[in-house]
Tab-separated table of C-alpha atoms and ligand atoms in Angstrom:
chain	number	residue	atom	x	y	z
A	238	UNK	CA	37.237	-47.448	-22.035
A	239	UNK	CA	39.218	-47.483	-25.218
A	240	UNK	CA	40.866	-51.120	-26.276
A	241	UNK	CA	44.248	-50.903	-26.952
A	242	UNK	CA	45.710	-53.541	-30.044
A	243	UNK	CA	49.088	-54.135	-31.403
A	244	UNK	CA	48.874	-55.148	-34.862
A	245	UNK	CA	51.902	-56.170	-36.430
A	246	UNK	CA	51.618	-55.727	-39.914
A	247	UNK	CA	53.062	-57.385	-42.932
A	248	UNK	CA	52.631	-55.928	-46.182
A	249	UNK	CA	54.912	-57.815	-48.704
A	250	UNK	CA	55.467	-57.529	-52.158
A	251	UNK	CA	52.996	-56.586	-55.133
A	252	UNK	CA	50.040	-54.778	-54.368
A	253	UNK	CA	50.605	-55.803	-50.389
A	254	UNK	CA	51.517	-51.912	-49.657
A	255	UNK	CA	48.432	-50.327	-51.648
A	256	UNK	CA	46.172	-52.775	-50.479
A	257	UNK	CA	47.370	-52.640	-46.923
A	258	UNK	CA	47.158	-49.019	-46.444
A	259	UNK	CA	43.142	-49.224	-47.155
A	260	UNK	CA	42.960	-52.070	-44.521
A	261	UNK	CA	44.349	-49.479	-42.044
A	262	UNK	CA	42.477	-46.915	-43.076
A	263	UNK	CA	39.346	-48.590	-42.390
A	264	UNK	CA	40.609	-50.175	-39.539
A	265	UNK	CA	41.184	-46.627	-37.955
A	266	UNK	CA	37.939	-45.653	-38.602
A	267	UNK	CA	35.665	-48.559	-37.624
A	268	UNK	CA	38.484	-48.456	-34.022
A	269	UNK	CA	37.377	-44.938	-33.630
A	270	UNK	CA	33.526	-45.703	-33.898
A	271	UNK	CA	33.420	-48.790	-31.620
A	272	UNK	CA	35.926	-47.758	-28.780
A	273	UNK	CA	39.274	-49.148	-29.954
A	274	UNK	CA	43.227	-48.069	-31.156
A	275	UNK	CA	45.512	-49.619	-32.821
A	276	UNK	CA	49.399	-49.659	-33.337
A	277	UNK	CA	50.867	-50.785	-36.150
A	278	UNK	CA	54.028	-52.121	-36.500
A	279	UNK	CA	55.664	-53.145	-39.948
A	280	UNK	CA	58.081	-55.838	-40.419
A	281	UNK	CA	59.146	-57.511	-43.652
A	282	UNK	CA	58.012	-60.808	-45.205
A	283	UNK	CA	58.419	-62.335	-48.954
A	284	UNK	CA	60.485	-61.019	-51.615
A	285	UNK	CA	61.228	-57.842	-49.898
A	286	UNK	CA	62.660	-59.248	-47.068
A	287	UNK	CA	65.059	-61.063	-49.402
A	288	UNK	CA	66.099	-58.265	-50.596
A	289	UNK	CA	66.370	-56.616	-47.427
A	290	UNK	CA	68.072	-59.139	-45.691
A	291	UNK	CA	68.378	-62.309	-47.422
A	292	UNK	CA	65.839	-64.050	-45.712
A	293	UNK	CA	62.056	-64.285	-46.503
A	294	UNK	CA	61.209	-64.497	-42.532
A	295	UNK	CA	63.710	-62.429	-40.876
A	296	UNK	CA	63.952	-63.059	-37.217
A	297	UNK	CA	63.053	-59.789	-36.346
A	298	UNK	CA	59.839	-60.195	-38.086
A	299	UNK	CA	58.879	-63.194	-35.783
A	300	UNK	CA	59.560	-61.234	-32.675
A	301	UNK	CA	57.211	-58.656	-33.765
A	302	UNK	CA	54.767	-60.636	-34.642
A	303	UNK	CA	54.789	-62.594	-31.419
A	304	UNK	CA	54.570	-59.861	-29.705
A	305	UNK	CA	51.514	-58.270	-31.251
A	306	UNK	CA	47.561	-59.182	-30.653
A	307	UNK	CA	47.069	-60.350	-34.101
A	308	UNK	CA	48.965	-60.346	-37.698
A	309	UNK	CA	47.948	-58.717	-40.426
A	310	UNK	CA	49.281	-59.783	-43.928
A	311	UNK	CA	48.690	-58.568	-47.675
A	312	UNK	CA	50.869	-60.631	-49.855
A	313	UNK	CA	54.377	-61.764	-50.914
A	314	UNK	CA	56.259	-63.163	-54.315
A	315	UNK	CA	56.749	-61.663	-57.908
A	316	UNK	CA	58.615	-62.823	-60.477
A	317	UNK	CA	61.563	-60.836	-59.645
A	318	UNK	CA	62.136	-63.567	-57.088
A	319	UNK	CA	60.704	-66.817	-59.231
A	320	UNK	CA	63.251	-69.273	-59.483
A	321	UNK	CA	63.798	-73.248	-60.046
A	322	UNK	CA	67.052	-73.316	-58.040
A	323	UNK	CA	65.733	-74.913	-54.918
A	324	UNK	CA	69.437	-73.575	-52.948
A	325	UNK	CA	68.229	-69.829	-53.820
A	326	UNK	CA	65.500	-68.292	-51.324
A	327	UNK	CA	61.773	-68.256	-52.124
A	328	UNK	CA	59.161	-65.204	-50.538
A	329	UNK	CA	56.895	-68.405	-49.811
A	330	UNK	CA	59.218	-69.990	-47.654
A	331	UNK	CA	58.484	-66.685	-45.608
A	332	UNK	CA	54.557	-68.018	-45.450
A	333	UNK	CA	55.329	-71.384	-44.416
A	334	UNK	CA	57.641	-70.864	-42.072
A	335	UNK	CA	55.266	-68.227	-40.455
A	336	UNK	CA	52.399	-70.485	-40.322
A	337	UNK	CA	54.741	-73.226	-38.958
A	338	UNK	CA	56.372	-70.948	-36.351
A	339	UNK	CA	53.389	-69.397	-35.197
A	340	UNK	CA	51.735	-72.991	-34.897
A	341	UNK	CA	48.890	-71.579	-37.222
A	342	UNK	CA	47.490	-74.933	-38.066
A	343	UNK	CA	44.160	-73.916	-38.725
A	344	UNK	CA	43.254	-71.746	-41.985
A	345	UNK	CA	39.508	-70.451	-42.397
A	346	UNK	CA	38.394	-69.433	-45.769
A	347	UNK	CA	34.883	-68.102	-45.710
A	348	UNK	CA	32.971	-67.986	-49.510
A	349	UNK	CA	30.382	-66.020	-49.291
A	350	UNK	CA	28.400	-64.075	-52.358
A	351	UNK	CA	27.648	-60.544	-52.000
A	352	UNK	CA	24.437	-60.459	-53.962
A	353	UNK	CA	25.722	-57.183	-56.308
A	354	UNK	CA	28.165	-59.267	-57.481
A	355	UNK	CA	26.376	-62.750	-58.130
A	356	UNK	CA	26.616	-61.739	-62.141
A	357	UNK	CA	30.556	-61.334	-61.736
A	358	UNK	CA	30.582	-64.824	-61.118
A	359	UNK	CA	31.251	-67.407	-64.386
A	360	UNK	CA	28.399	-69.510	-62.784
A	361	UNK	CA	24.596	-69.123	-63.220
A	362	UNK	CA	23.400	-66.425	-60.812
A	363	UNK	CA	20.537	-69.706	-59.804
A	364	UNK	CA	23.767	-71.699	-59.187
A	365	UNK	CA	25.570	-69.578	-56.681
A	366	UNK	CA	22.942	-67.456	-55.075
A	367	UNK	CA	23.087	-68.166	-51.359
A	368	UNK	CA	26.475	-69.680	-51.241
A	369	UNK	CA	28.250	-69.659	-48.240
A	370	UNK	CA	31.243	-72.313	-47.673
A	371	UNK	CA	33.626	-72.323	-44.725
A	372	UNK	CA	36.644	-73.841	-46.416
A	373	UNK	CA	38.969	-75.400	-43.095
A	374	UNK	CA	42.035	-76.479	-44.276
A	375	UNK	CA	44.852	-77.842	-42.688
A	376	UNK	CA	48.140	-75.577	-42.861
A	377	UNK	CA	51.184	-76.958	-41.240
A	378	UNK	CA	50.808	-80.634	-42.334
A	379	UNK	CA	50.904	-82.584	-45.481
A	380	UNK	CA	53.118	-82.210	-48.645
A	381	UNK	CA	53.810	-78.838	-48.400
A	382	UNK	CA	55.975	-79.345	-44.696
A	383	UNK	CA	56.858	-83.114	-45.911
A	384	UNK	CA	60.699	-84.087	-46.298
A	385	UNK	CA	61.628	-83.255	-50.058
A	386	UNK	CA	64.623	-84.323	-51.693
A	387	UNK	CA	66.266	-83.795	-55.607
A	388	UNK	CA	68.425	-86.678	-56.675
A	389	UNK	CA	70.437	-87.448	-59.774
A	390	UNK	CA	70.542	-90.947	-60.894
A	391	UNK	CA	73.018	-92.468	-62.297
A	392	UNK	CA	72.554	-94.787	-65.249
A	393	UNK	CA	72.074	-98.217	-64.243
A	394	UNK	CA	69.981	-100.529	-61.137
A	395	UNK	CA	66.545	-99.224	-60.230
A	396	UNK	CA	66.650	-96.431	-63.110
A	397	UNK	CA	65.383	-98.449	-66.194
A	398	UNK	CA	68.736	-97.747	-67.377
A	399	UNK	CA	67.664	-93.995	-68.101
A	400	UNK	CA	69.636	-91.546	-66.244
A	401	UNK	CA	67.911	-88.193	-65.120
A	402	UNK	CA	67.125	-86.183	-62.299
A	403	UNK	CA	64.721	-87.735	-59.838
A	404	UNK	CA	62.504	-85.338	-57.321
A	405	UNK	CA	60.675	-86.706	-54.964
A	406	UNK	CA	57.836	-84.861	-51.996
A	407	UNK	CA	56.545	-86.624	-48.593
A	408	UNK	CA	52.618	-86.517	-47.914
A	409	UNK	CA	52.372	-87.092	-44.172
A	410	UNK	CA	50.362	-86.974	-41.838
A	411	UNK	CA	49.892	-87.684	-37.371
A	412	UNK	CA	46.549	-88.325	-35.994
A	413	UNK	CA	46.894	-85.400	-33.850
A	414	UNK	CA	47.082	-83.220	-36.483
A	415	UNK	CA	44.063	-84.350	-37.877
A	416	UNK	CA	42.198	-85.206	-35.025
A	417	UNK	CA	42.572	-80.780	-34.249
A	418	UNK	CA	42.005	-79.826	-37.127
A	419	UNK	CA	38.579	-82.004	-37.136
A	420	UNK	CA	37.135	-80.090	-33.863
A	421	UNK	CA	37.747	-76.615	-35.491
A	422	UNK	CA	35.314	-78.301	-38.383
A	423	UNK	CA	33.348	-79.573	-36.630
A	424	UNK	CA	32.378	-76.686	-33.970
A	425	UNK	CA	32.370	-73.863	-36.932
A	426	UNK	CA	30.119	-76.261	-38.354
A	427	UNK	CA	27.779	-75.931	-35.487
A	428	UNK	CA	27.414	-72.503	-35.409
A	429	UNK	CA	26.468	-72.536	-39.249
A	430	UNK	CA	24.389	-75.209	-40.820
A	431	UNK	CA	25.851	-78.015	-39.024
A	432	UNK	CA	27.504	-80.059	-41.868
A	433	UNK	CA	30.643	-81.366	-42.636
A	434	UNK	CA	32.457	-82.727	-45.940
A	435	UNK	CA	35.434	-84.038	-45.558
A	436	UNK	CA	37.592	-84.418	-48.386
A	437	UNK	CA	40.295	-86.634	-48.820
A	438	UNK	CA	41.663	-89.278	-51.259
A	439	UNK	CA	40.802	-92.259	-49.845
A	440	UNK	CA	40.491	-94.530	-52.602
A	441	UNK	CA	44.644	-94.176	-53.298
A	442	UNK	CA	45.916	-92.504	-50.654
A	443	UNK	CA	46.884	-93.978	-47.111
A	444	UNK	CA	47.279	-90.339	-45.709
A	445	UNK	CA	43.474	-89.998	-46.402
A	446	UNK	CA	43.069	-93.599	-45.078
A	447	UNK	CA	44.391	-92.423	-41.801
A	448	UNK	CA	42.374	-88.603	-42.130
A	449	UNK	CA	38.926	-90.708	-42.582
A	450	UNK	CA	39.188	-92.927	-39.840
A	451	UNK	CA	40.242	-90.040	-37.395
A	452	UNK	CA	37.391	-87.710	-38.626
A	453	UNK	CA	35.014	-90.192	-38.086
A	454	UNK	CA	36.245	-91.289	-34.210
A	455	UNK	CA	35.828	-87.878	-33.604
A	456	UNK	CA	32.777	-87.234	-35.218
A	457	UNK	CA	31.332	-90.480	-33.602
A	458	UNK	CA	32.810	-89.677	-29.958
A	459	UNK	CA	32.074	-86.041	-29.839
A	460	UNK	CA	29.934	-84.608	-32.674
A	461	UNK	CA	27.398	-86.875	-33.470
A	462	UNK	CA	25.216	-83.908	-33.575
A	463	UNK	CA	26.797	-82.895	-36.733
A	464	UNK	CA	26.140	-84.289	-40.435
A	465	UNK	CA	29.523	-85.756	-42.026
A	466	UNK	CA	30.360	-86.555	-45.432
A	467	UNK	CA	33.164	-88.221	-46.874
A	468	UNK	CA	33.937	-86.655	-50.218
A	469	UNK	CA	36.755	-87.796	-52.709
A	470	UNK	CA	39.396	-84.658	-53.480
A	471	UNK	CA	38.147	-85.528	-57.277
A	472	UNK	CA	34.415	-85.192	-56.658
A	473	UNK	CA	34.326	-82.363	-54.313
A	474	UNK	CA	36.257	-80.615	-57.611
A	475	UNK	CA	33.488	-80.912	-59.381
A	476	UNK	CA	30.604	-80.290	-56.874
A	477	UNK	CA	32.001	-77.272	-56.250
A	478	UNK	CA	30.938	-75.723	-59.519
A	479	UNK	CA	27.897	-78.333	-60.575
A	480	UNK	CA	26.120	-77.431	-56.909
A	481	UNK	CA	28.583	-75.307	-54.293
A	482	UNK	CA	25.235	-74.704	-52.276
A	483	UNK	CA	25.110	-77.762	-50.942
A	484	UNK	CA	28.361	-77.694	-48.838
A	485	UNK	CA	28.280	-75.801	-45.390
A	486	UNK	CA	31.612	-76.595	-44.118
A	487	UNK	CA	34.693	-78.561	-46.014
A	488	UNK	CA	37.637	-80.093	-44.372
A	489	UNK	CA	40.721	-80.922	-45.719
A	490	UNK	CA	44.383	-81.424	-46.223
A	491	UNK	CA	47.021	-78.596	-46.695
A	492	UNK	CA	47.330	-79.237	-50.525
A	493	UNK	CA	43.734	-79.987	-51.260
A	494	UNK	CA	42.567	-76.968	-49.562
A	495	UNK	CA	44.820	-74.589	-50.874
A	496	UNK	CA	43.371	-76.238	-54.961
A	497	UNK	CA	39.947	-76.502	-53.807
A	498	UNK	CA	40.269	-72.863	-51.525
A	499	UNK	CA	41.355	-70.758	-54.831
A	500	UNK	CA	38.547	-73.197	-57.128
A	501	UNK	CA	35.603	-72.085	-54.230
A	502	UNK	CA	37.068	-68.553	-54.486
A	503	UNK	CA	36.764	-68.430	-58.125
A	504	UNK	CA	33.072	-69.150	-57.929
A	505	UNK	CA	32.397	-65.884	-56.432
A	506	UNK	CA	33.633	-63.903	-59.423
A	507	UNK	CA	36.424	-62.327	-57.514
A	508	UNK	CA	39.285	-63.713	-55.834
A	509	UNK	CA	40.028	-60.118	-54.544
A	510	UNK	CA	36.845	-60.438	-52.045
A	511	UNK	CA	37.859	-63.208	-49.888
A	512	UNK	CA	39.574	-62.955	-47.128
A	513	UNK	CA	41.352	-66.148	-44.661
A	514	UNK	CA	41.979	-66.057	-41.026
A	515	UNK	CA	45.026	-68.621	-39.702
A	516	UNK	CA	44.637	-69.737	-36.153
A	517	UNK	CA	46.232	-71.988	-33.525
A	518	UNK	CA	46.893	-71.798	-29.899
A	519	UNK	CA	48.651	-68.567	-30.210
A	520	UNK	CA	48.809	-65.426	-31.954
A	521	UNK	CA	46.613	-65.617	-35.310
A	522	UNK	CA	47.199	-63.937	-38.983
A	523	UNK	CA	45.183	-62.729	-41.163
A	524	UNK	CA	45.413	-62.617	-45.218
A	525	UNK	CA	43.100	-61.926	-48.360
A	526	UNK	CA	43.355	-65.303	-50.280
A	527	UNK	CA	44.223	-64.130	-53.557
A	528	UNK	CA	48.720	-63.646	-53.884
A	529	UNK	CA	50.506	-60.444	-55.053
A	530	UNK	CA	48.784	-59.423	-58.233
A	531	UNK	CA	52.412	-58.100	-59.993
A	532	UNK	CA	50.465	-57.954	-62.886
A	533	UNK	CA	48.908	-54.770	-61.475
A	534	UNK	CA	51.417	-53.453	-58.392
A	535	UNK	CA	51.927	-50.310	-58.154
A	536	UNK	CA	49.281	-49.009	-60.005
A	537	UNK	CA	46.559	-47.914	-57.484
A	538	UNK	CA	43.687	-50.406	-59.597
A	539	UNK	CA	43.680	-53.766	-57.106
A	540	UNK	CA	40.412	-54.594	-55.458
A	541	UNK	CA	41.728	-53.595	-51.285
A	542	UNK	CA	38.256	-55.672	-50.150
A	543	UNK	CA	39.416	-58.756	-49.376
A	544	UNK	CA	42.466	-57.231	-47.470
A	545	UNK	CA	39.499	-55.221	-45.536
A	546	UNK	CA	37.355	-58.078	-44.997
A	547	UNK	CA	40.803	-59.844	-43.478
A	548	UNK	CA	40.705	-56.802	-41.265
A	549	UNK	CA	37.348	-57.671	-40.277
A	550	UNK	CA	38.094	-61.461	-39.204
A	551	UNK	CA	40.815	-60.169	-37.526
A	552	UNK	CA	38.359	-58.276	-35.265
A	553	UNK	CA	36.004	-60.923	-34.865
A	554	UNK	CA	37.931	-63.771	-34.305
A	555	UNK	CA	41.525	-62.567	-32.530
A	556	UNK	CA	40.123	-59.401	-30.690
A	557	UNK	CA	36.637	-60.017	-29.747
A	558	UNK	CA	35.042	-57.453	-31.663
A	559	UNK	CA	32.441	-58.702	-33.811
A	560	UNK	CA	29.916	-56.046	-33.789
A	561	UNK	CA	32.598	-54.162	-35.250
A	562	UNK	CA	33.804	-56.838	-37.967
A	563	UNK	CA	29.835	-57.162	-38.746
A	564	UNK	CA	29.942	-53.026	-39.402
A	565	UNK	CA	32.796	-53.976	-41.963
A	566	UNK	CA	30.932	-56.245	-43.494
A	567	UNK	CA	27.577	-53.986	-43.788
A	568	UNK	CA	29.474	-51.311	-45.029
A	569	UNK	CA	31.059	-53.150	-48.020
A	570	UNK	CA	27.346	-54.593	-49.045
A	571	UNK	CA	26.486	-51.270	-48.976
A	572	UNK	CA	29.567	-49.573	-51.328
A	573	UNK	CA	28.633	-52.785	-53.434
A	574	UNK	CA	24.758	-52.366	-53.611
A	575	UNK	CA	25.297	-49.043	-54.979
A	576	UNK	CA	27.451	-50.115	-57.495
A	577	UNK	CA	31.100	-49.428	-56.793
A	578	UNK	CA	33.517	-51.654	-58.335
A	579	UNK	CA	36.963	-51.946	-58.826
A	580	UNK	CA	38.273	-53.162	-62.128
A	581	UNK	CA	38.553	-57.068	-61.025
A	582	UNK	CA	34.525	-56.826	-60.123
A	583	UNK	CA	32.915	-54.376	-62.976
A	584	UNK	CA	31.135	-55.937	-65.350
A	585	UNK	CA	29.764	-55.059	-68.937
A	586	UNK	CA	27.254	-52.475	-66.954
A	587	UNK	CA	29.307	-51.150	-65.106
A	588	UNK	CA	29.275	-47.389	-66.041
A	589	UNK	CA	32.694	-46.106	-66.037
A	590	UNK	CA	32.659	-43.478	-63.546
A	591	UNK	CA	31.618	-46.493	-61.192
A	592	UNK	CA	34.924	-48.065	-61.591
A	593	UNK	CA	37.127	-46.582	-58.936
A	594	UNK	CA	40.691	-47.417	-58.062
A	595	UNK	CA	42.158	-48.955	-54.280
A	596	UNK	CA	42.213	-45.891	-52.364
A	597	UNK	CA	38.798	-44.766	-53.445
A	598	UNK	CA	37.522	-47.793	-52.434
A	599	UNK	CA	38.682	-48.022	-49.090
A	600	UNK	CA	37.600	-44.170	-48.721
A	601	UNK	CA	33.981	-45.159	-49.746
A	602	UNK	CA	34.190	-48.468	-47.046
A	603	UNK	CA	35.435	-45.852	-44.917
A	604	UNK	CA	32.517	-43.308	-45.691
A	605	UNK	CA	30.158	-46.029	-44.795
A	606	UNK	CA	31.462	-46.970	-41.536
B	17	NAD	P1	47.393	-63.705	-57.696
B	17	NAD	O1	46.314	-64.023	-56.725
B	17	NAD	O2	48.430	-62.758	-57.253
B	17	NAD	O3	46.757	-63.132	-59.048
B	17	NAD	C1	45.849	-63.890	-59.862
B	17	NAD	C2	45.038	-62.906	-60.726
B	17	NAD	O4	44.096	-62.237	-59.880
B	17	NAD	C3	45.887	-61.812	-61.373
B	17	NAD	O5	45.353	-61.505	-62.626
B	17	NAD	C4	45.726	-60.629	-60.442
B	17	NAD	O6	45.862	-59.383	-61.070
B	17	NAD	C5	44.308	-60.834	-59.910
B	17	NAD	N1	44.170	-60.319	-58.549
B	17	NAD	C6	44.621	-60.905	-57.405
B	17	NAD	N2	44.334	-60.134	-56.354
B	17	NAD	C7	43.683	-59.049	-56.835
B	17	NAD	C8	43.140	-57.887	-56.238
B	17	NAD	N3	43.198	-57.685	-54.911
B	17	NAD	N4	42.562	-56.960	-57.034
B	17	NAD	C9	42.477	-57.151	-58.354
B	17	NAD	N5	42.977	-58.236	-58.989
B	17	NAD	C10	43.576	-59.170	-58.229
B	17	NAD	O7	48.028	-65.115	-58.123
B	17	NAD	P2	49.267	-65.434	-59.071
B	17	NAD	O8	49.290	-64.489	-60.215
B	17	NAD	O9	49.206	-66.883	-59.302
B	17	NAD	O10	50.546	-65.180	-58.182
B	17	NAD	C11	51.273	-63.949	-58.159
B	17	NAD	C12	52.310	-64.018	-57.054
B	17	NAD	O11	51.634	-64.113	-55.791
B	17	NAD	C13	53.203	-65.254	-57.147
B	17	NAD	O12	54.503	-64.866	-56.801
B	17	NAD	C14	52.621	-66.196	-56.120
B	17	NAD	O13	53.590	-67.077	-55.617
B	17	NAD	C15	52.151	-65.233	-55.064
B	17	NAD	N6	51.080	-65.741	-54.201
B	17	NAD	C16	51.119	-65.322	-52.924
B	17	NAD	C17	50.112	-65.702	-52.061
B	17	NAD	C18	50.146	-65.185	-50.665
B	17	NAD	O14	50.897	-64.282	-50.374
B	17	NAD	N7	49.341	-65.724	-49.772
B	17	NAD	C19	49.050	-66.489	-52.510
B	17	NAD	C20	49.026	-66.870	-53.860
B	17	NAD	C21	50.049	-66.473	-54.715
């Protein structure tokens, strides 16, 4: 019997519409091989819903998207909507208040190397080859969802006498929050390689403090089992390009991961091949990790594989279809192995009629499946 999904889709600003329309098109064609349909239904996030209708997360956006199987998201922001005035809306207020409203506290960023492209990396091929890193970071906690205030100080007490604006962010943290986020590390890392770096500032920070000794109670009551090692934010910076091979699964705070998320992703030459899955209790979403690319909207070049391989998650992980996700995945190596690239993934041999732009790609993904 045919499955029946409602995706509710989110396509944003940027390249979010190009990109988008190749994750459907694959998604149509991998349904129709292994016995499933989908509807899609777009609502507006980011810039365009500003512009739409004032608000980067319009209500009717949330509805839909609680009301759908999974959510499927390309991208939002542009510089047409940068701005310092902290009264004026922002398209990544639409994120966070998406993660935070669909209690998506959970964000998995796989880095894995598709072997065709271990030269695209800046690394030595010896360094990355075999890398695979499940990045877990926290995504409703932290700095990012802490109180935040702008002041102006007057001359005088408490000032130095120097009057000035004064801005100020608040890192915080509840056991709970870390104690959950923990068990997701800890079981993914049990059906990898079954080890876990946690990475937090411990040495300043009392946030981290707190994260250590929770990760550890729970480690020590319920995953024993499982390797654990505390890593400084600083360090793991730095591990990650002298020797990424040695981390299986890394665990962190909201800010940390997203630094240390994009830094990973950067080690496999192409930020437009990773894709993120956001989970909770609830409905989950489902994103490529790199942002809007307005360097390059609108003219049919970005690289639609990560938005694919989000596509592919989404299968596997909200609608229990990983034999299908898997076919996805074999069918991009394949595209890949004989040497189709898009511009962000060519290299200096990289004949020319081998670069192809988004729609070809997703037709040869599609050709594949
Ligand atoms: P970006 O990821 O959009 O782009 C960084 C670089 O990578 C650019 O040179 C871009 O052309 C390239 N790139 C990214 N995706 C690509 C793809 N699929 N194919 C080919 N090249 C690709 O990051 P940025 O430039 O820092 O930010 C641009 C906008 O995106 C900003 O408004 C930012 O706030 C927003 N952003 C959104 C998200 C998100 O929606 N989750 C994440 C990060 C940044």
């Amino acid at each position: 019997m045919t499955k029946q999904f409602k995706i509710c889709v989110l396509e944003g600003d940027g390249i979010g519409p190009e990109i988008m329309a190749e994750g459907i098109k694959v998604l149509q064609a991998v349904g129709a091989k292994h016995g499933a349909e989908f509807s899609f239904e777009k609502a507006l996030i980011g810039g365009c819903a500003i512009d739409a209708a004032g608000d980067p997360l319009p209500a009717q956006t949330l509805d839909i998207a609680r009301a759908s199987d999974a959510v499927l998201l390309a991208a939002v922001g542009g510089p047409k909507w940068d701005t310092t005035d902290s009264t004026k809306p922002r398209p990544e207020q639409g994120l966070l208040r998406i993660r935070k409203e669909l209690g998506l506290y959970t964000n998995l960023r796989p880095v894995q190397i598709f072997s065709a492209l271990a030269g695209a990396s800046t690394l030595r091929p010896e360094v990355i080859e075999g890398v695979d890193i499940a990045i877990v970071r926290e995504l409703t906690g932290g700095l990012y969802f802490g109180e935040r205030h702008r002041y102006y100080d007057e001359p005088g007490a408490g000032t130095g006498g120097a009057p000035g604006q004064r801005a100020v962010d608040t890192l915080e943290y509840r056991e709970y929050e870390v104690e959950r986020i923990a068990r997701q590390a800890f079981e993914a890392a049990r059906t990898r390689r079954s080890r876990v770096h946690s990475v937090d500032k411990a040495n300043v920070l009392d946030t981290s403090r707190m994260w250590r000794e929770v990760v550890h109670r729970v480690h020590d009551e319920d995953y024993a089992d499982v390797e654990l090692i505390d890593m400084l934010v600083d360090n793991t910076a730095m591990q990650l390009v002298n020797d990424p091979r040695q981390f299986d699964v890394v665990v962190t705070e909201n800010m940390f991961g997203d630094i240390l998320s994009d830094e990973a992703a950067q080690i496999t030459g192409s930020l437009g091949m990773l894709a993120s899955a956001s989970m909770g209790d609830g409905v989950s979403l489902f994103e490529p990790s790199h942002g809007s690319a307005p360097d390059i909207a609108g003219r049919g070049i970005a690289n639609p594989l990560a938005q694919i391989l989000s596509c592919g998650m989404m299968l596997q992980y909200a609608l229990g279809m990983p034999q299908a996700a898997a076919d996805i995945t074999r069918a991009i190596t394949e595209v890949l192995d004989e040497g189709w690239r898009t511009g962000d993934i060519k290299d200096a041999s990289t004949p020319a009629d081998k670069i192809v732009g988004t729609a070809a790609m997703g037709d040869l993904v599609v050709g594949h499946l």
